[in-house]
Coordinates of N, CA and C in Angstrom, one line a residue:
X1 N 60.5 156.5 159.5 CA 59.4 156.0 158.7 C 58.1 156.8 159.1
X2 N 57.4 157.4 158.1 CA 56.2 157.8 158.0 C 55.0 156.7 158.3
X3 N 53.5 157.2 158.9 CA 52.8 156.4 159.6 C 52.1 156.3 158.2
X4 N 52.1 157.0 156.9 CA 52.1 156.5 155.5 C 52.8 155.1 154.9
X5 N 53.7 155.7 155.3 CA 54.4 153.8 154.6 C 54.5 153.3 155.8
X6 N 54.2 153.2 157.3 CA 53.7 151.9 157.5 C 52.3 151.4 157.1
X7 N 51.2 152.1 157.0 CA 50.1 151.9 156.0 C 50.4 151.3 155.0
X8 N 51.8 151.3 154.1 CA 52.0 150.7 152.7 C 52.5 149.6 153.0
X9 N 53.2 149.2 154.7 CA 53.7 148.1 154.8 C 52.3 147.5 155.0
X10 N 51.7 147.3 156.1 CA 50.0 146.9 156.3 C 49.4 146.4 155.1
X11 N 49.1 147.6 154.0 CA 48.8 146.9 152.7 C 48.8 146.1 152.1
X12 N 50.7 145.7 151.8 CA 51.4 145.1 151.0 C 51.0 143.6 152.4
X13 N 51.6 144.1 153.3 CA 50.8 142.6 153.7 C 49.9 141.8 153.9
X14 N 49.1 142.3 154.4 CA 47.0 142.6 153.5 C 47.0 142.1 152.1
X15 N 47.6 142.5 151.1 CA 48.1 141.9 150.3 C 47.9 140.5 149.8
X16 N 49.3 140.1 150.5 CA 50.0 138.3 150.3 C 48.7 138.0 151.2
X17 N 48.8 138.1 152.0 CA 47.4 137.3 153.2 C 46.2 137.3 152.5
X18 N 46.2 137.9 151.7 CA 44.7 137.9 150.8 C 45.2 136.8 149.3
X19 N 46.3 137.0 149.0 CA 46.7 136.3 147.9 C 47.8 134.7 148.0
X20 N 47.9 134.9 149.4 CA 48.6 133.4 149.6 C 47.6 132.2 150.7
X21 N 46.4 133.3 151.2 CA 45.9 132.7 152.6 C 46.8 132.7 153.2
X22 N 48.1 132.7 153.3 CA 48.6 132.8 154.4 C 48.7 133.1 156.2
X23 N 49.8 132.4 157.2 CA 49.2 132.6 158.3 C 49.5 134.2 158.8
X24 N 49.3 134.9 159.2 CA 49.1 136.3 159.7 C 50.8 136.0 160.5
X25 N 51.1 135.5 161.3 CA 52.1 135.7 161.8 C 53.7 135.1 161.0
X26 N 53.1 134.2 160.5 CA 54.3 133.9 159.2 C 54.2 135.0 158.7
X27 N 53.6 135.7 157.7 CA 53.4 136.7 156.9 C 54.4 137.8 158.0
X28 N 54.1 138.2 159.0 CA 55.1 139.2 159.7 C 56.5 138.8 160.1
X29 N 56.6 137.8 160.4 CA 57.8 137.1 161.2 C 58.7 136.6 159.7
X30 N 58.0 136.1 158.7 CA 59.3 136.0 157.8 C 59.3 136.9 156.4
X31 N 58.1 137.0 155.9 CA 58.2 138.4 154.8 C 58.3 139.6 155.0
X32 N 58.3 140.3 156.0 CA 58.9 141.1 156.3 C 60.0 141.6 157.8
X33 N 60.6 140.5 157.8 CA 61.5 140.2 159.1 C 62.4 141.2 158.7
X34 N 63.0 141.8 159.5 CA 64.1 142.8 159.2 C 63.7 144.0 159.0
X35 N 62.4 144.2 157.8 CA 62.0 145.6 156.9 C 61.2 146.2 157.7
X36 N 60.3 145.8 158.9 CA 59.4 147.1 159.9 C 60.4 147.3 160.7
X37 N 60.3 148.8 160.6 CA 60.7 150.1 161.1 C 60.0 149.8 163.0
X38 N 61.5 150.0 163.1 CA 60.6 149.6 164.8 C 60.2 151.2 165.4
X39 N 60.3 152.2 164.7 CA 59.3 153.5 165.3 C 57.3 153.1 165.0
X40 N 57.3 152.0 164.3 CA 56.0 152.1 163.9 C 55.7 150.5 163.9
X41 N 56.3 149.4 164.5 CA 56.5 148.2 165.0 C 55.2 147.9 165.4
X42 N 55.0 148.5 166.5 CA 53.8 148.3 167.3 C 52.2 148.4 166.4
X43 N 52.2 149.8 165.8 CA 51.0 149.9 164.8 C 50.9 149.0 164.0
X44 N 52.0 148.9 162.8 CA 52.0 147.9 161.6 C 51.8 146.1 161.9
X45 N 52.6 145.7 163.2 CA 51.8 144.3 163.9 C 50.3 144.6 164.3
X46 N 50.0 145.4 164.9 CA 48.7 145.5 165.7 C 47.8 145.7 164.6
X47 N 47.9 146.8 163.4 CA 46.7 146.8 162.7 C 46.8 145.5 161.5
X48 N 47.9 145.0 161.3 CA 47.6 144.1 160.4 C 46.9 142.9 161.3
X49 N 47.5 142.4 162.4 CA 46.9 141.4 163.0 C 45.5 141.4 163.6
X50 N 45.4 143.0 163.9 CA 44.2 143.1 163.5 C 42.7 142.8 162.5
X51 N 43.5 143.5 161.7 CA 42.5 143.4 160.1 C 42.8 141.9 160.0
X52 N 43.4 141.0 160.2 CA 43.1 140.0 159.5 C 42.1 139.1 160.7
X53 N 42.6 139.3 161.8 CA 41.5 139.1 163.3 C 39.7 139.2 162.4
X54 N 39.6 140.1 162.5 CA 38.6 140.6 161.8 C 38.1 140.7 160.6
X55 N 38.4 140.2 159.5 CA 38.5 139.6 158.1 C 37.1 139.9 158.0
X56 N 36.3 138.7 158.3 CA 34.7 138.7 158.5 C 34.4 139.7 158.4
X57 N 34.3 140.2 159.4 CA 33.9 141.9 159.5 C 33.7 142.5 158.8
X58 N 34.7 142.9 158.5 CA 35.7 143.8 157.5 C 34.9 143.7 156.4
X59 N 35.1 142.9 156.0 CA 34.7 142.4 154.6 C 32.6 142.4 154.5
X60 N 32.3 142.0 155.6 CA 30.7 142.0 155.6 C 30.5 144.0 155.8
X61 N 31.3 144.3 156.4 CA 31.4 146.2 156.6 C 31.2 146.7 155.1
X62 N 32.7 146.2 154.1 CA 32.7 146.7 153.0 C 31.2 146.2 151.8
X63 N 31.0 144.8 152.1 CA 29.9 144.8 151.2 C 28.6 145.5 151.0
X64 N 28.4 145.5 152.6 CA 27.1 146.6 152.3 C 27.1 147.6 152.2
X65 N 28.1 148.0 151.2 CA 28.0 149.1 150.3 C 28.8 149.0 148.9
X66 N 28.7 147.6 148.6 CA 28.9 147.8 147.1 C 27.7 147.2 146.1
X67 N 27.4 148.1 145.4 CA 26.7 148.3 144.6 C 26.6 147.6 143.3
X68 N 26.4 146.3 142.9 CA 26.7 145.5 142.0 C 28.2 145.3 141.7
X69 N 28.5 145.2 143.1 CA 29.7 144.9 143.1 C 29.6 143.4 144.0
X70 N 30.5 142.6 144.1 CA 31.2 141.5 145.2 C 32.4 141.8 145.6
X71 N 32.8 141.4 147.2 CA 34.8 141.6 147.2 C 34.7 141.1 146.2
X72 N 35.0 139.4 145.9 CA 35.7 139.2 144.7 C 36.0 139.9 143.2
X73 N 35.1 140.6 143.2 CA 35.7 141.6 141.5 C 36.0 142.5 142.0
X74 N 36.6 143.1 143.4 CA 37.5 144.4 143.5 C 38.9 143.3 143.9
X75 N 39.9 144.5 143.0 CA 40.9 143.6 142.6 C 41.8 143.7 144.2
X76 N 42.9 143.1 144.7 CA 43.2 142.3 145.6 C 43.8 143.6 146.4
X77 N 44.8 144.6 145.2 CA 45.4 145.8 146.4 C 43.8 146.6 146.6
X78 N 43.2 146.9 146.3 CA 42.1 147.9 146.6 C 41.1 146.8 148.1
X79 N 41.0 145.9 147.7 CA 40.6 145.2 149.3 C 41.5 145.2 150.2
X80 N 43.0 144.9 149.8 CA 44.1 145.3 151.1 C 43.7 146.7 151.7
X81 N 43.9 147.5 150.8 CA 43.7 149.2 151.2 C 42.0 149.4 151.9
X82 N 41.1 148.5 151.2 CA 39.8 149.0 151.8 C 40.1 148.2 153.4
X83 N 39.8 146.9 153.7 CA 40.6 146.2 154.3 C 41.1 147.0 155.9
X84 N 42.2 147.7 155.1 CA 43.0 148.5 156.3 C 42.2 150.1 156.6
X85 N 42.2 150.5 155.8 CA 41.3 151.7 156.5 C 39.9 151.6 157.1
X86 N 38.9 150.4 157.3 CA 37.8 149.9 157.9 C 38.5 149.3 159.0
X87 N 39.6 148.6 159.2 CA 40.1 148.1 160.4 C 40.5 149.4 161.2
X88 N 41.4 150.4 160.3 CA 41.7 151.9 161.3 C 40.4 152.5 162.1
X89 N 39.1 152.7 161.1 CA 38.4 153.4 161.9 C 37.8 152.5 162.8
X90 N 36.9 152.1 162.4 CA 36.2 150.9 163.6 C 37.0 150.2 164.6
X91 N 38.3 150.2 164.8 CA 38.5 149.4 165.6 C 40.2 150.3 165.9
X92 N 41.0 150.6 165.0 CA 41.9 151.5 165.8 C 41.9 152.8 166.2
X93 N 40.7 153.7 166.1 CA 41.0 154.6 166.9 C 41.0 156.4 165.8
X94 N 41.3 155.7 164.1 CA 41.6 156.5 163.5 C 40.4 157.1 162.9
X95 N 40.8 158.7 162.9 CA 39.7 160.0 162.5 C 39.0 159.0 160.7
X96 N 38.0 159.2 160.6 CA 37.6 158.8 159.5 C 38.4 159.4 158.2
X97 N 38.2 160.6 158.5 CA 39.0 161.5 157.2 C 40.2 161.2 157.2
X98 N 41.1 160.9 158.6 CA 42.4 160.3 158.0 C 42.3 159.4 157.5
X99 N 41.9 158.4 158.1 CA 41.9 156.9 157.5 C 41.5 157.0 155.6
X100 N 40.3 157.6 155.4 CA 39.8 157.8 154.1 C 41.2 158.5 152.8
X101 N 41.2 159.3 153.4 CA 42.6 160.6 153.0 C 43.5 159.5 152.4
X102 N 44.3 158.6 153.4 CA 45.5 157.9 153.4 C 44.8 156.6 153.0
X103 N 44.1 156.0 152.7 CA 43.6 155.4 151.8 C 43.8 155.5 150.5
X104 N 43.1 156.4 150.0 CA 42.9 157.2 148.8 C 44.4 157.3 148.2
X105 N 45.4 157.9 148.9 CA 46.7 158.6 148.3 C 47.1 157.2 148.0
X106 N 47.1 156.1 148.9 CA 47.9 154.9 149.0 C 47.6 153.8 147.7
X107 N 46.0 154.1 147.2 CA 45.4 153.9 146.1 C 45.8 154.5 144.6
X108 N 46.2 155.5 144.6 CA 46.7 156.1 143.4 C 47.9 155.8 143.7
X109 N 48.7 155.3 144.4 CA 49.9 155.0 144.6 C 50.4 153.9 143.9
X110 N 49.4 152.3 144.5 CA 49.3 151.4 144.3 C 48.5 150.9 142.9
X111 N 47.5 151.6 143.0 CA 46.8 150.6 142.1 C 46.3 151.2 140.6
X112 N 45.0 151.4 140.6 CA 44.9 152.3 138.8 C 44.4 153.7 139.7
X113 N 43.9 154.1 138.2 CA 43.7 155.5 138.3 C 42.4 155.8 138.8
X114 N 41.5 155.1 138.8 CA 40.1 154.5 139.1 C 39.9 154.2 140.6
X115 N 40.9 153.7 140.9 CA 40.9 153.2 142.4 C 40.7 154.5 143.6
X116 N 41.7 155.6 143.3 CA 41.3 156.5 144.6 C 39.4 156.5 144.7
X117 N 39.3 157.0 143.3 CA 38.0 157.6 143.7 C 36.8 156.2 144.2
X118 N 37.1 155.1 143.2 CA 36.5 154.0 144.1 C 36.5 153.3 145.8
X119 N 37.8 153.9 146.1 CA 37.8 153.6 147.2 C 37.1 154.9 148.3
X120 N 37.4 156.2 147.7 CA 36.7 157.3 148.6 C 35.6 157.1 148.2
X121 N 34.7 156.4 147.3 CA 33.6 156.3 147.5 C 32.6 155.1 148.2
X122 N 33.7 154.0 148.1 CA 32.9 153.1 149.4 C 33.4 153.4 150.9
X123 N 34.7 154.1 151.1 CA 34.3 154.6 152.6 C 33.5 155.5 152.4
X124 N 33.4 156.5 151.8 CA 32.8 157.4 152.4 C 30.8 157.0 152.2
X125 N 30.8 155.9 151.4 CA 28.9 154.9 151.9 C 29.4 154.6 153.1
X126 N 30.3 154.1 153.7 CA 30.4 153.0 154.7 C 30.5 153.6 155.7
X127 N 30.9 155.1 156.5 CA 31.0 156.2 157.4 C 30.3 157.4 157.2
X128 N 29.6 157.8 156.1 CA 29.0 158.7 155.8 C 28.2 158.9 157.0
X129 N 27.4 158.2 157.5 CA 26.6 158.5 159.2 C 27.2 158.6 160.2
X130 N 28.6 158.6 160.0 CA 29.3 158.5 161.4 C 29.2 159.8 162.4
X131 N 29.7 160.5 163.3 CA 30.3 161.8 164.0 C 30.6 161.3 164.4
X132 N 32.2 162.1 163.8 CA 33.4 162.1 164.7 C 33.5 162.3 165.8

């Protein structure tokens, strides 16, 4: 398994936890029981249980930079995806450009055609002052 699709698993479960409230460890222990790849076990528990740890955050991180926008009118995969790549940098460890990069691809993957560039453009308000 690519550290790409465990990002897609993360997602997808960012996802349901955004669209069921669900609890974070039901969400791991029974919807996806069996399907993580135990080469990437440790990441895909840690950053999902993470990002949801952190919800608040996350979410207060992404708003102050959207521009007549609210989370609630960005539609639910693009907050999973924003979601997880603000949990990657700020708190796992990951290079901004990765995180942004694999964002992005995982967005045109997932969602419309509109989404990569909307999503490289609220990371890149939301890190633009950073050094790496």
């Amino acid at each position: 398994m690519s550290r790409r699709t465990a990002r897609e698993d993360v997602v997808k479960m960012l996802y349901e936890y955004d669209l069921t409230g669900g609890d974070p460890d039901y969400i791991l222990n029974n919807y996806y029981d069996g399907k993580i790849d135990e080469d990437e076990s440790d990441y895909i528990k840690s950053t999902f249980r993470g990002t949801c740890g952190h919800i608040k955050e996350i979410d207060e991180t992404i708003e102050s930079c959207l521009i007549g926008w609210s989370m609630k009118r960005i539609a639910k995969v693009d907050r999973a995806i924003l979601r997880c790549a603000v949990y990657e940098i700020k708190y796992g460890g990951i290079p901004d450009k990765v995180a942004i990069n694999e964002a992005v691809e995982i967005a045109k993957k997932y969602s419309t055609e509109e989404s990569g560039s909307f999503i490289n453009g609220v990371l890149g308000d939301i890190f633009a002052d950073r050094e790496e």
